[in-house]
Amino acid sequence: MSPSSAEGPDPGPADADNGPAVSRREFDALFETVRTWGRWAPADRGAWNRVTAEHVRRATAVVRAGKVVPLGLPWNTLPGPDNPRPALHHMTDLGDVESPEPSTHKDFIAADYHGKAVTHLDALCHVAYRGQLYDGRTAKVLVGAAGARFGAVSALGPLVTRGVLLDLPAVLGVRWLEPGQAVRAKDVIAAESALDVTIGEGDAVLLRSGHVRRRGELGAWDPGAASAGFHVDAVPLLAERGIALLGGDGDSDVRPSPVDGVHSPVHALALAAMGVPLLDNLDLEALSAATAEAGRHEFLLVVAPLNVPGGTGSPVNPVAVL
C-alpha cells in the first residue's frame, strides 16, 4: 500500500490501487470456499453463533482502564456526495402547552440508513448473492414488503465480544488510506504484527482507513465510487480466523470493486456466504487515539441494534471499552 497525501484542495479519490482484478468465476469459487451454510442453528444468527458466554466473559477481561469510546457518526441531516438521502430530524413538541406542568420537548428521527452517512449494522438478510441469502435461503421467498422472515436484525440481539482494531494508517505512518486503496491478506497479517494483536475466533474486526479524518480535512466525496477497504483476497484469512463481526470506517469493501459484475463483493462473502454481520460507517478516530495511548489494539465491543422484527439492519452507536 502506498502512503496518502493531504496536499491539494480536491477531496476526490486519488489514483489508488484497488488490487488485482478478480473474475466472476474466481469470485464464485471463493464464495464456495468460505461459505458456512448448514453449520449453525439458529441459522439466521450466522457466525454470531460462535460468540458464547465464555467468549463474552473473556472479552470483558480485556477491559483495564474503563475508558469508553463511542464509534457512531453524528446523525447526518445534510445532503452531500456521500449522503444523497439525508436522515430526518425535526421537533414535534416545543413545550408550548400551558398546563398541566411539566412541559415537554419531543422530536422525530428517521433514516434510510443503508448508505454511506449513517453508522449501522447490516443483518444477514441485507444481501443476497445469486438470489440466495445466507444458508442457501431464497431471498424472494423470505424478504418482502413486511420485511425479512430470515436473517433479520431482531435475530441478532445485542452483540458483545472482543474487538480488534486494524489501524492501517498507524501501521503505515500515514494520515489515511486513499479512496480506492485495497487492504489485502498480507496487509492484515502485517498489521497484526505491527500492532501486536492477533485476530481470534468470535472476534469483531474493525478496519480503520482514516476515512473520517480525510473527510474532515478535505471534504466529502462519493464513497460508492471510491473508498478504501478489504480486497476479497483478505476474506479467506478472516474466515479461517473465525470472525463473528466485521466493520470499518467505510463499508468494508474497497471501491471500485475488483470483481467483475459484483459491486460489493465483501458484503456478499461476509453476509451471504459466511453469515458475518457488518458494521458500516464507523468513526474510528477516537478509538485510534485511545488504542495508541493504551498500547494495545483489543477492547470490549458492545453493539445494541434496535429490535426491529424483519429489519435488514439498524442504526447503531457501538461502544468500545478499553
PDB file of C-alpha atoms in Angstrom:
ATOM      1  CA  MET A   1       0.000   0.000   0.000  1.00  0.00           C
ATOM      2  CA  SER A   2       1.189   3.496  -0.756  1.00  0.00           C
ATOM      3  CA  PRO A   3       1.146   6.469   1.644  1.00  0.00           C
ATOM      4  CA  SER A   4      -1.594   9.068   1.355  1.00  0.00           C
ATOM      5  CA  SER A   5      -1.281  12.794   0.970  1.00  0.00           C
ATOM      6  CA  ALA A   6      -3.328  15.613   2.387  1.00  0.00           C
ATOM      7  CA  GLU A   7      -1.999  18.123  -0.125  1.00  0.00           C
ATOM      8  CA  GLY A   8      -4.329  19.863  -2.551  1.00  0.00           C
ATOM      9  CA  PRO A   9      -7.935  21.049  -2.310  1.00  0.00           C
ATOM     10  CA  ASP A  10      -9.549  18.214  -4.267  1.00  0.00           C
ATOM     11  CA  PRO A  11     -11.277  15.830  -1.833  1.00  0.00           C
ATOM     12  CA  GLY A  12     -11.958  13.251  -4.546  1.00  0.00           C
ATOM     13  CA  PRO A  13     -10.199   9.902  -4.830  1.00  0.00           C
ATOM     14  CA  ALA A  14      -6.565   9.670  -5.808  1.00  0.00           C
ATOM     15  CA  ASP A  15      -5.092   7.150  -8.207  1.00  0.00           C
ATOM     16  CA  ALA A  16      -5.036   4.279  -5.704  1.00  0.00           C
ATOM     17  CA  ASP A  17      -4.730   0.549  -6.243  1.00  0.00           C
ATOM     18  CA  ASN A  18      -7.918  -1.447  -5.615  1.00  0.00           C
ATOM     19  CA  GLY A  19      -5.974  -4.686  -6.001  1.00  0.00           C
ATOM     20  CA  PRO A  20      -5.802  -7.379  -8.647  1.00  0.00           C
ATOM     21  CA  ALA A  21      -8.890  -7.908 -10.766  1.00  0.00           C
ATOM     22  CA  VAL A  22     -10.989 -10.954  -9.897  1.00  0.00           C
ATOM     23  CA  SER A  23     -13.165 -12.706 -12.466  1.00  0.00           C
ATOM     24  CA  ARG A  24     -16.713 -13.751 -11.680  1.00  0.00           C
ATOM     25  CA  ARG A  25     -15.651 -17.380 -11.928  1.00  0.00           C
ATOM     26  CA  GLU A  26     -12.847 -16.829  -9.425  1.00  0.00           C
ATOM     27  CA  PHE A  27     -15.208 -14.987  -7.098  1.00  0.00           C
ATOM     28  CA  ASP A  28     -17.794 -17.768  -7.227  1.00  0.00           C
ATOM     29  CA  ALA A  29     -15.100 -20.290  -6.336  1.00  0.00           C
ATOM     30  CA  LEU A  30     -14.052 -18.086  -3.412  1.00  0.00           C
ATOM     31  CA  PHE A  31     -17.676 -17.842  -2.278  1.00  0.00           C
ATOM     32  CA  GLU A  32     -17.863 -21.643  -2.117  1.00  0.00           C
ATOM     33  CA  THR A  33     -14.580 -21.811  -0.216  1.00  0.00           C
ATOM     34  CA  VAL A  34     -15.659 -19.515   2.648  1.00  0.00           C
ATOM     35  CA  ARG A  35     -19.373 -20.317   2.931  1.00  0.00           C
ATOM     36  CA  THR A  36     -20.587 -21.891   6.163  1.00  0.00           C
ATOM     37  CA  TRP A  37     -24.115 -22.911   5.188  1.00  0.00           C
ATOM     38  CA  GLY A  38     -25.638 -25.630   7.344  1.00  0.00           C
ATOM     39  CA  ARG A  39     -23.124 -25.144  10.154  1.00  0.00           C
ATOM     40  CA  TRP A  40     -25.195 -23.433  12.854  1.00  0.00           C
ATOM     41  CA  ALA A  41     -28.585 -23.343  14.500  1.00  0.00           C
ATOM     42  CA  PRO A  42     -30.272 -20.962  14.582  1.00  0.00           C
ATOM     43  CA  ALA A  43     -29.016 -20.267  11.081  1.00  0.00           C
ATOM     44  CA  ASP A  44     -30.198 -16.664  10.950  1.00  0.00           C
ATOM     45  CA  ARG A  45     -27.644 -15.716  13.622  1.00  0.00           C
ATOM     46  CA  GLY A  46     -24.917 -16.994  11.321  1.00  0.00           C
ATOM     47  CA  ALA A  47     -21.360 -16.573  12.578  1.00  0.00           C
ATOM     48  CA  TRP A  48     -22.632 -14.844  15.688  1.00  0.00           C
ATOM     49  CA  ASN A  49     -23.298 -18.373  16.989  1.00  0.00           C
ATOM     50  CA  ARG A  50     -19.535 -18.506  17.560  1.00  0.00           C
ATOM     51  CA  VAL A  51     -19.832 -15.997  20.403  1.00  0.00           C
ATOM     52  CA  THR A  52     -20.637 -18.000  23.527  1.00  0.00           C
ATOM     53  CA  ALA A  53     -20.972 -16.806  27.101  1.00  0.00           C
ATOM     54  CA  GLU A  54     -17.317 -17.758  27.554  1.00  0.00           C
ATOM     55  CA  HIS A  55     -16.332 -15.519  24.635  1.00  0.00           C
ATOM     56  CA  VAL A  56     -18.167 -12.635  26.272  1.00  0.00           C
ATOM     57  CA  ARG A  57     -16.552 -13.309  29.649  1.00  0.00           C
ATOM     58  CA  ARG A  58     -13.087 -13.303  28.091  1.00  0.00           C
ATOM     59  CA  ALA A  59     -13.913 -10.107  26.194  1.00  0.00           C
ATOM     60  CA  THR A  60     -14.821  -8.301  29.414  1.00  0.00           C
ATOM     61  CA  ALA A  61     -11.450  -9.330  30.839  1.00  0.00           C
ATOM     62  CA  VAL A  62      -9.599  -7.129  28.316  1.00  0.00           C
ATOM     63  CA  VAL A  63     -11.057  -4.005  29.963  1.00  0.00           C
ATOM     64  CA  ARG A  64      -8.369  -2.331  32.093  1.00  0.00           C
ATOM     65  CA  ALA A  65      -8.762   1.440  32.113  1.00  0.00           C
ATOM     66  CA  GLY A  66     -12.556   1.571  31.869  1.00  0.00           C
ATOM     67  CA  LYS A  67     -12.291   4.090  29.023  1.00  0.00           C
ATOM     68  CA  VAL A  68     -15.483   4.195  26.923  1.00  0.00           C
ATOM     69  CA  VAL A  69     -15.181   5.239  23.265  1.00  0.00           C
ATOM     70  CA  PRO A  70     -18.329   5.744  21.128  1.00  0.00           C
ATOM     71  CA  LEU A  71     -17.912   4.709  17.481  1.00  0.00           C
ATOM     72  CA  GLY A  72     -21.019   6.168  15.814  1.00  0.00           C
ATOM     73  CA  LEU A  73     -21.098   9.111  13.421  1.00  0.00           C
ATOM     74  CA  PRO A  74     -23.312  12.116  14.229  1.00  0.00           C
ATOM     75  CA  TRP A  75     -26.867  11.884  12.842  1.00  0.00           C
ATOM     76  CA  ASN A  76     -26.393  13.429   9.400  1.00  0.00           C
ATOM     77  CA  THR A  77     -29.255  15.565   8.064  1.00  0.00           C
ATOM     78  CA  LEU A  78     -27.202  17.475   5.488  1.00  0.00           C
ATOM     79  CA  PRO A  79     -27.196  16.408   1.821  1.00  0.00           C
ATOM     80  CA  GLY A  80     -23.841  15.782   0.196  1.00  0.00           C
ATOM     81  CA  PRO A  81     -21.988  13.490  -2.208  1.00  0.00           C
ATOM     82  CA  ASP A  82     -21.857  10.817   0.499  1.00  0.00           C
ATOM     83  CA  ASN A  83     -25.373  11.489   1.801  1.00  0.00           C
ATOM     84  CA  PRO A  84     -27.907  11.673  -1.068  1.00  0.00           C
ATOM     85  CA  ARG A  85     -30.770  10.664   1.253  1.00  0.00           C
ATOM     86  CA  PRO A  86     -30.179  12.660   4.446  1.00  0.00           C
ATOM     87  CA  ALA A  87     -31.514  11.451   7.763  1.00  0.00           C
ATOM     88  CA  LEU A  88     -34.509  13.304   9.183  1.00  0.00           C
ATOM     89  CA  HIS A  89     -34.746  15.127  12.490  1.00  0.00           C
ATOM     90  CA  HIS A  90     -37.434  17.596  13.457  1.00  0.00           C
ATOM     91  CA  MET A  91     -39.203  18.715  16.612  1.00  0.00           C
ATOM     92  CA  THR A  92     -42.741  17.536  17.312  1.00  0.00           C
ATOM     93  CA  ASP A  93     -43.292  19.270  20.662  1.00  0.00           C
ATOM     94  CA  LEU A  94     -41.731  22.553  21.776  1.00  0.00           C
ATOM     95  CA  GLY A  95     -43.215  22.658  25.267  1.00  0.00           C
ATOM     96  CA  ASP A  96     -45.874  25.210  24.366  1.00  0.00           C
ATOM     97  CA  VAL A  97     -48.673  23.593  26.385  1.00  0.00           C
ATOM     98  CA  GLU A  98     -49.636  25.944  29.234  1.00  0.00           C
ATOM     99  CA  SER A  99     -50.976  23.327  31.606  1.00  0.00           C
ATOM    100  CA  PRO A 100     -50.657  20.939  33.245  1.00  0.00           C
ATOM    101  CA  GLU A 101     -46.981  21.013  34.176  1.00  0.00           C
ATOM    102  CA  PRO A 102     -44.406  19.910  33.241  1.00  0.00           C
ATOM    103  CA  SER A 103     -43.973  20.973  29.648  1.00  0.00           C
ATOM    104  CA  THR A 104     -42.221  18.558  27.268  1.00  0.00           C
ATOM    105  CA  HIS A 105     -39.981  18.642  24.234  1.00  0.00           C
ATOM    106  CA  LYS A 106     -40.162  15.859  21.661  1.00  0.00           C
ATOM    107  CA  ASP A 107     -38.574  15.102  18.329  1.00  0.00           C
ATOM    108  CA  PHE A 108     -38.784  12.724  15.378  1.00  0.00           C
ATOM    109  CA  ILE A 109     -35.917  10.918  13.666  1.00  0.00           C
ATOM    110  CA  ALA A 110     -35.833   8.643  10.614  1.00  0.00           C
ATOM    111  CA  ALA A 111     -33.218   7.421   8.166  1.00  0.00           C
ATOM    112  CA  ASP A 112     -32.720   5.365   5.037  1.00  0.00           C
ATOM    113  CA  TYR A 113     -29.626   4.141   6.824  1.00  0.00           C
ATOM    114  CA  HIS A 114     -28.119   1.652   4.338  1.00  0.00           C
ATOM    115  CA  GLY A 115     -25.865   4.265   2.779  1.00  0.00           C
ATOM    116  CA  LYS A 116     -22.571   5.975   3.498  1.00  0.00           C
ATOM    117  CA  ALA A 117     -23.579   8.539   6.127  1.00  0.00           C
ATOM    118  CA  VAL A 118     -25.235   6.638   8.995  1.00  0.00           C
ATOM    119  CA  THR A 119     -23.399   4.229  11.288  1.00  0.00           C
ATOM    120  CA  HIS A 120     -25.351   0.994  11.024  1.00  0.00           C
ATOM    121  CA  LEU A 121     -25.368  -2.772  11.382  1.00  0.00           C
ATOM    122  CA  ASP A 122     -26.131  -4.984   8.377  1.00  0.00           C
ATOM    123  CA  ALA A 123     -28.158  -8.065   9.261  1.00  0.00           C
ATOM    124  CA  LEU A 124     -27.815 -11.268   7.234  1.00  0.00           C
ATOM    125  CA  CYS A 125     -30.970 -10.571   5.199  1.00  0.00           C
ATOM    126  CA  HIS A 126     -29.466  -7.352   3.839  1.00  0.00           C
ATOM    127  CA  VAL A 127     -27.560  -9.040   0.989  1.00  0.00           C
ATOM    128  CA  ALA A 128     -28.334 -11.966  -1.298  1.00  0.00           C
ATOM    129  CA  TYR A 129     -25.992 -13.435  -3.884  1.00  0.00           C
ATOM    130  CA  ARG A 130     -27.358 -15.320  -6.884  1.00  0.00           C
ATOM    131  CA  GLY A 131     -30.791 -14.939  -5.294  1.00  0.00           C
ATOM    132  CA  GLN A 132     -29.794 -16.640  -2.058  1.00  0.00           C
ATOM    133  CA  LEU A 133     -29.431 -15.317   1.452  1.00  0.00           C
ATOM    134  CA  TYR A 134     -27.105 -16.897   3.981  1.00  0.00           C
ATOM    135  CA  ASP A 135     -27.583 -20.649   4.458  1.00  0.00           C
ATOM    136  CA  GLY A 136     -28.956 -21.021   0.935  1.00  0.00           C
ATOM    137  CA  ARG A 137     -32.323 -19.460   1.742  1.00  0.00           C
ATOM    138  CA  THR A 138     -34.273 -17.996  -1.198  1.00  0.00           C
ATOM    139  CA  ALA A 139     -34.405 -14.212  -0.925  1.00  0.00           C
ATOM    140  CA  LYS A 140     -37.605 -13.692  -2.933  1.00  0.00           C
ATOM    141  CA  VAL A 141     -39.465 -16.109  -0.662  1.00  0.00           C
ATOM    142  CA  LEU A 142     -38.191 -14.736   2.642  1.00  0.00           C
ATOM    143  CA  VAL A 143     -37.893 -10.972   2.074  1.00  0.00           C
ATOM    144  CA  GLY A 144     -40.974  -8.951   1.188  1.00  0.00           C
ATOM    145  CA  ALA A 145     -42.818  -5.715   1.811  1.00  0.00           C
ATOM    146  CA  ALA A 146     -43.241  -6.536   5.508  1.00  0.00           C
ATOM    147  CA  GLY A 147     -39.544  -7.226   5.984  1.00  0.00           C
ATOM    148  CA  ALA A 148     -37.500 -10.405   6.255  1.00  0.00           C
ATOM    149  CA  ARG A 149     -38.552 -13.742   7.722  1.00  0.00           C
ATOM    150  CA  PHE A 150     -34.961 -14.954   7.901  1.00  0.00           C
ATOM    151  CA  GLY A 151     -31.752 -13.255   8.953  1.00  0.00           C
ATOM    152  CA  ALA A 152     -33.429 -10.145  10.381  1.00  0.00           C
ATOM    153  CA  VAL A 153     -31.636  -7.862  12.807  1.00  0.00           C
ATOM    154  CA  SER A 154     -34.063  -8.939  15.525  1.00  0.00           C
ATOM    155  CA  ALA A 155     -32.473 -12.403  15.389  1.00  0.00           C
ATOM    156  CA  LEU A 156     -29.090 -10.994  16.389  1.00  0.00           C
ATOM    157  CA  GLY A 157     -29.898  -9.029  19.526  1.00  0.00           C
ATOM    158  CA  PRO A 158     -27.118  -7.195  21.397  1.00  0.00           C
ATOM    159  CA  LEU A 159     -23.617  -8.074  20.176  1.00  0.00           C
ATOM    160  CA  VAL A 160     -20.839  -8.227  22.785  1.00  0.00           C
ATOM    161  CA  THR A 161     -17.388  -9.605  22.014  1.00  0.00           C
ATOM    162  CA  ARG A 162     -13.688  -8.771  21.783  1.00  0.00           C
ATOM    163  CA  GLY A 163     -12.920  -6.146  19.185  1.00  0.00           C
ATOM    164  CA  VAL A 164      -9.667  -5.814  17.253  1.00  0.00           C
ATOM    165  CA  LEU A 165      -8.703  -2.566  15.521  1.00  0.00           C
ATOM    166  CA  LEU A 166      -6.658  -2.891  12.341  1.00  0.00           C
ATOM    167  CA  ASP A 167      -5.343   0.674  12.239  1.00  0.00           C
ATOM    168  CA  LEU A 168      -3.730   0.731   8.804  1.00  0.00           C
ATOM    169  CA  PRO A 169      -2.743   4.427   8.726  1.00  0.00           C
ATOM    170  CA  ALA A 170      -0.982   3.982  12.075  1.00  0.00           C
ATOM    171  CA  VAL A 171       0.866   0.933  10.751  1.00  0.00           C
ATOM    172  CA  LEU A 172       1.951   2.767   7.592  1.00  0.00           C
ATOM    173  CA  GLY A 173       2.698   6.094   9.274  1.00  0.00           C
ATOM    174  CA  VAL A 174       0.226   7.986   7.063  1.00  0.00           C
ATOM    175  CA  ARG A 175      -2.817  10.123   7.781  1.00  0.00           C
ATOM    176  CA  TRP A 176      -5.218   7.916   5.826  1.00  0.00           C
ATOM    177  CA  LEU A 177      -5.505   5.412   3.029  1.00  0.00           C
ATOM    178  CA  GLU A 178      -6.607   6.971  -0.213  1.00  0.00           C
ATOM    179  CA  PRO A 179     -10.069   6.080  -1.551  1.00  0.00           C
ATOM    180  CA  GLY A 180      -9.714   3.059  -3.798  1.00  0.00           C
ATOM    181  CA  GLN A 181      -6.871   1.559  -1.748  1.00  0.00           C
ATOM    182  CA  ALA A 182      -7.237  -2.193  -1.178  1.00  0.00           C
ATOM    183  CA  VAL A 183      -6.316  -3.888   2.090  1.00  0.00           C
ATOM    184  CA  ARG A 184      -5.164  -7.387   1.249  1.00  0.00           C
ATOM    185  CA  ALA A 185      -4.489 -10.517   3.306  1.00  0.00           C
ATOM    186  CA  LYS A 186      -0.786  -9.694   3.531  1.00  0.00           C
ATOM    187  CA  ASP A 187      -1.685  -6.246   4.906  1.00  0.00           C
ATOM    188  CA  VAL A 188      -3.862  -7.802   7.624  1.00  0.00           C
ATOM    189  CA  ILE A 189      -1.004 -10.076   8.688  1.00  0.00           C
ATOM    190  CA  ALA A 190       1.463  -7.171   8.664  1.00  0.00           C
ATOM    191  CA  ALA A 191      -0.943  -5.065  10.753  1.00  0.00           C
ATOM    192  CA  GLU A 192      -1.336  -7.834  13.328  1.00  0.00           C
ATOM    193  CA  SER A 193       2.440  -7.994  13.696  1.00  0.00           C
ATOM    194  CA  ALA A 194       2.922  -4.221  13.863  1.00  0.00           C
ATOM    195  CA  LEU A 195       0.075  -3.718  16.351  1.00  0.00           C
ATOM    196  CA  ASP A 196       0.887  -6.822  18.420  1.00  0.00           C
ATOM    197  CA  VAL A 197      -2.620  -8.244  18.153  1.00  0.00           C
ATOM    198  CA  THR A 198      -3.963 -11.484  16.730  1.00  0.00           C
ATOM    199  CA  ILE A 199      -7.471 -11.955  15.335  1.00  0.00           C
ATOM    200  CA  GLY A 200      -9.198 -14.897  17.002  1.00  0.00           C
ATOM    201  CA  GLU A 201     -12.430 -16.869  16.887  1.00  0.00           C
ATOM    202  CA  GLY A 202     -15.531 -14.848  17.695  1.00  0.00           C
ATOM    203  CA  ASP A 203     -13.747 -11.512  17.316  1.00  0.00           C
ATOM    204  CA  ALA A 204     -15.098  -8.331  15.758  1.00  0.00           C
ATOM    205  CA  VAL A 205     -12.554  -6.928  13.304  1.00  0.00           C
ATOM    206  CA  LEU A 206     -12.694  -3.181  12.659  1.00  0.00           C
ATOM    207  CA  LEU A 207     -10.677  -1.667   9.800  1.00  0.00           C
ATOM    208  CA  ARG A 208      -9.582   1.945  10.136  1.00  0.00           C
ATOM    209  CA  SER A 209      -8.676   3.513   6.809  1.00  0.00           C
ATOM    210  CA  GLY A 210      -8.768   7.109   8.070  1.00  0.00           C
ATOM    211  CA  HIS A 211     -11.953   7.842   6.074  1.00  0.00           C
ATOM    212  CA  VAL A 212     -13.402  10.167   8.737  1.00  0.00           C
ATOM    213  CA  ARG A 213     -10.170  12.125   9.119  1.00  0.00           C
ATOM    214  CA  ARG A 214      -9.803  12.555   5.357  1.00  0.00           C
ATOM    215  CA  ARG A 215     -13.399  13.721   5.027  1.00  0.00           C
ATOM    216  CA  GLY A 216     -12.888  16.212   7.849  1.00  0.00           C
ATOM    217  CA  GLU A 217      -9.780  17.702   6.277  1.00  0.00           C
ATOM    218  CA  LEU A 218     -10.582  17.552   2.557  1.00  0.00           C
ATOM    219  CA  GLY A 219     -14.366  17.363   2.407  1.00  0.00           C
ATOM    220  CA  ALA A 220     -16.888  14.752   1.327  1.00  0.00           C
ATOM    221  CA  TRP A 221     -16.704  12.598  -1.789  1.00  0.00           C
ATOM    222  CA  ASP A 222     -18.790   9.718  -3.104  1.00  0.00           C
ATOM    223  CA  PRO A 223     -17.576   6.570  -1.273  1.00  0.00           C
ATOM    224  CA  GLY A 224     -19.770   4.458  -3.537  1.00  0.00           C
ATOM    225  CA  ALA A 225     -17.361   5.309  -6.347  1.00  0.00           C
ATOM    226  CA  ALA A 226     -14.108   5.120  -4.387  1.00  0.00           C
ATOM    227  CA  SER A 227     -13.283   4.045  -0.852  1.00  0.00           C
ATOM    228  CA  ALA A 228     -10.550   2.161   0.926  1.00  0.00           C
ATOM    229  CA  GLY A 229     -11.477  -1.300   2.139  1.00  0.00           C
ATOM    230  CA  PHE A 230     -10.770  -5.002   2.013  1.00  0.00           C
ATOM    231  CA  HIS A 231      -9.873  -6.779  -1.196  1.00  0.00           C
ATOM    232  CA  VAL A 232     -11.596 -10.156  -1.470  1.00  0.00           C
ATOM    233  CA  ASP A 233      -8.279 -11.960  -1.003  1.00  0.00           C
ATOM    234  CA  ALA A 234      -8.350 -10.902   2.672  1.00  0.00           C
ATOM    235  CA  VAL A 235     -11.647 -12.713   3.293  1.00  0.00           C
ATOM    236  CA  PRO A 236     -10.329 -16.313   3.412  1.00  0.00           C
ATOM    237  CA  LEU A 237      -7.896 -15.253   6.150  1.00  0.00           C
ATOM    238  CA  LEU A 238     -10.717 -13.660   8.170  1.00  0.00           C
ATOM    239  CA  ALA A 239     -12.837 -16.762   7.605  1.00  0.00           C
ATOM    240  CA  GLU A 240     -10.010 -19.013   8.756  1.00  0.00           C
ATOM    241  CA  ARG A 241      -9.672 -16.978  11.966  1.00  0.00           C
ATOM    242  CA  GLY A 242     -13.397 -17.462  12.650  1.00  0.00           C
ATOM    243  CA  ILE A 243     -14.501 -13.842  12.991  1.00  0.00           C
ATOM    244  CA  ALA A 244     -18.058 -13.080  14.104  1.00  0.00           C
ATOM    245  CA  LEU A 245     -18.380  -9.430  13.043  1.00  0.00           C
ATOM    246  CA  LEU A 246     -16.655  -7.181  10.500  1.00  0.00           C
ATOM    247  CA  GLY A 247     -16.710  -3.409  10.247  1.00  0.00           C
ATOM    248  CA  GLY A 248     -14.861  -0.260   9.378  1.00  0.00           C
ATOM    249  CA  ASP A 249     -14.951   3.480   8.810  1.00  0.00           C
ATOM    250  CA  GLY A 250     -16.103   2.712   5.260  1.00  0.00           C
ATOM    251  CA  ASP A 251     -18.327  -0.239   4.459  1.00  0.00           C
ATOM    252  CA  SER A 252     -15.540  -2.895   4.417  1.00  0.00           C
ATOM    253  CA  ASP A 253     -15.478  -3.110   0.575  1.00  0.00           C
ATOM    254  CA  VAL A 254     -12.754  -1.469  -1.472  1.00  0.00           C
ATOM    255  CA  ARG A 255     -14.309   0.563  -4.259  1.00  0.00           C
ATOM    256  CA  PRO A 256     -14.188   0.412  -7.229  1.00  0.00           C
ATOM    257  CA  SER A 257     -14.858  -3.283  -6.809  1.00  0.00           C
ATOM    258  CA  PRO A 258     -12.102  -5.519  -8.165  1.00  0.00           C
ATOM    259  CA  VAL A 259     -14.676  -8.219  -9.002  1.00  0.00           C
ATOM    260  CA  ASP A 260     -16.291  -8.167 -12.423  1.00  0.00           C
ATOM    261  CA  GLY A 261     -20.062  -7.718 -12.116  1.00  0.00           C
ATOM    262  CA  VAL A 262     -20.171  -7.661  -8.285  1.00  0.00           C
ATOM    263  CA  HIS A 263     -20.380  -4.174  -6.777  1.00  0.00           C
ATOM    264  CA  SER A 264     -19.991  -5.224  -3.106  1.00  0.00           C
ATOM    265  CA  PRO A 265     -18.048  -8.491  -3.040  1.00  0.00           C
ATOM    266  CA  VAL A 266     -17.014  -8.352   0.625  1.00  0.00           C
ATOM    267  CA  HIS A 267     -20.661  -7.792   1.547  1.00  0.00           C
ATOM    268  CA  ALA A 268     -21.617 -10.858  -0.469  1.00  0.00           C
ATOM    269  CA  LEU A 269     -18.901 -13.005   1.091  1.00  0.00           C
ATOM    270  CA  ALA A 270     -19.434 -11.840   4.672  1.00  0.00           C
ATOM    271  CA  LEU A 271     -23.228 -11.755   4.810  1.00  0.00           C
ATOM    272  CA  ALA A 272     -24.387 -14.318   2.249  1.00  0.00           C
ATOM    273  CA  ALA A 273     -21.519 -16.843   2.403  1.00  0.00           C
ATOM    274  CA  MET A 274     -20.094 -16.613   5.932  1.00  0.00           C
ATOM    275  CA  GLY A 275     -23.049 -15.281   7.913  1.00  0.00           C
ATOM    276  CA  VAL A 276     -20.932 -12.454   9.364  1.00  0.00           C
ATOM    277  CA  PRO A 277     -22.855  -9.227  10.153  1.00  0.00           C
ATOM    278  CA  LEU A 278     -21.247  -5.948   9.090  1.00  0.00           C
ATOM    279  CA  LEU A 279     -20.777  -2.583  10.787  1.00  0.00           C
ATOM    280  CA  ASP A 280     -20.636   0.262   8.262  1.00  0.00           C
ATOM    281  CA  ASN A 281     -19.566   3.912   8.553  1.00  0.00           C
ATOM    282  CA  LEU A 282     -17.901   3.858  11.969  1.00  0.00           C
ATOM    283  CA  ASP A 283     -15.972   6.782  13.400  1.00  0.00           C
ATOM    284  CA  LEU A 284     -12.714   5.149  14.470  1.00  0.00           C
ATOM    285  CA  GLU A 285     -10.639   8.282  15.054  1.00  0.00           C
ATOM    286  CA  ALA A 286     -11.085   8.446  18.832  1.00  0.00           C
ATOM    287  CA  LEU A 287     -10.555   4.692  19.085  1.00  0.00           C
ATOM    288  CA  SER A 288      -7.324   5.022  17.116  1.00  0.00           C
ATOM    289  CA  ALA A 289      -6.063   7.590  19.603  1.00  0.00           C
ATOM    290  CA  ALA A 290      -7.227   5.551  22.592  1.00  0.00           C
ATOM    291  CA  THR A 291      -5.624   2.313  21.427  1.00  0.00           C
ATOM    292  CA  ALA A 292      -2.376   4.118  20.621  1.00  0.00           C
ATOM    293  CA  GLU A 293      -2.338   5.653  24.096  1.00  0.00           C
ATOM    294  CA  ALA A 294      -3.100   2.305  25.734  1.00  0.00           C
ATOM    295  CA  GLY A 295      -0.534   0.486  23.601  1.00  0.00           C
ATOM    296  CA  ARG A 296      -2.994  -2.281  22.727  1.00  0.00           C
ATOM    297  CA  HIS A 297      -5.493  -2.762  19.937  1.00  0.00           C
ATOM    298  CA  GLU A 298      -8.029  -5.052  21.572  1.00  0.00           C
ATOM    299  CA  PHE A 299     -11.095  -3.939  23.504  1.00  0.00           C
ATOM    300  CA  LEU A 300     -14.579  -4.912  24.572  1.00  0.00           C
ATOM    301  CA  LEU A 301     -17.072  -4.087  21.811  1.00  0.00           C
ATOM    302  CA  VAL A 302     -20.775  -3.591  22.537  1.00  0.00           C
ATOM    303  CA  VAL A 303     -23.321  -3.152  19.719  1.00  0.00           C
ATOM    304  CA  ALA A 304     -27.029  -2.869  20.523  1.00  0.00           C
ATOM    305  CA  PRO A 305     -29.179  -2.705  17.367  1.00  0.00           C
ATOM    306  CA  LEU A 306     -32.808  -1.680  17.523  1.00  0.00           C
ATOM    307  CA  ASN A 307     -35.162  -4.636  17.926  1.00  0.00           C
ATOM    308  CA  VAL A 308     -36.884  -4.318  14.535  1.00  0.00           C
ATOM    309  CA  PRO A 309     -38.764  -7.509  13.586  1.00  0.00           C
ATOM    310  CA  GLY A 310     -37.981  -8.233   9.942  1.00  0.00           C
ATOM    311  CA  GLY A 311     -35.425  -5.418   9.777  1.00  0.00           C
ATOM    312  CA  THR A 312     -32.477  -5.639   7.405  1.00  0.00           C
ATOM    313  CA  GLY A 313     -30.268  -3.845   9.911  1.00  0.00           C
ATOM    314  CA  SER A 314     -30.303  -0.930  12.327  1.00  0.00           C
ATOM    315  CA  PRO A 315     -28.679   2.412  13.015  1.00  0.00           C
ATOM    316  CA  VAL A 316     -26.278   1.900  15.919  1.00  0.00           C
ATOM    317  CA  ASN A 317     -23.792   3.735  18.124  1.00  0.00           C
ATOM    318  CA  PRO A 318     -21.318   0.971  19.038  1.00  0.00           C
ATOM    319  CA  VAL A 319     -19.136   1.386  22.093  1.00  0.00           C
ATOM    320  CA  ALA A 320     -15.557   0.219  22.646  1.00  0.00           C
ATOM    321  CA  VAL A 321     -14.338  -0.177  26.236  1.00  0.00           C
ATOM    322  CA  LEU A 322     -10.616  -0.316  26.939  1.00  0.00           C
TER     323      LEU A 322
END
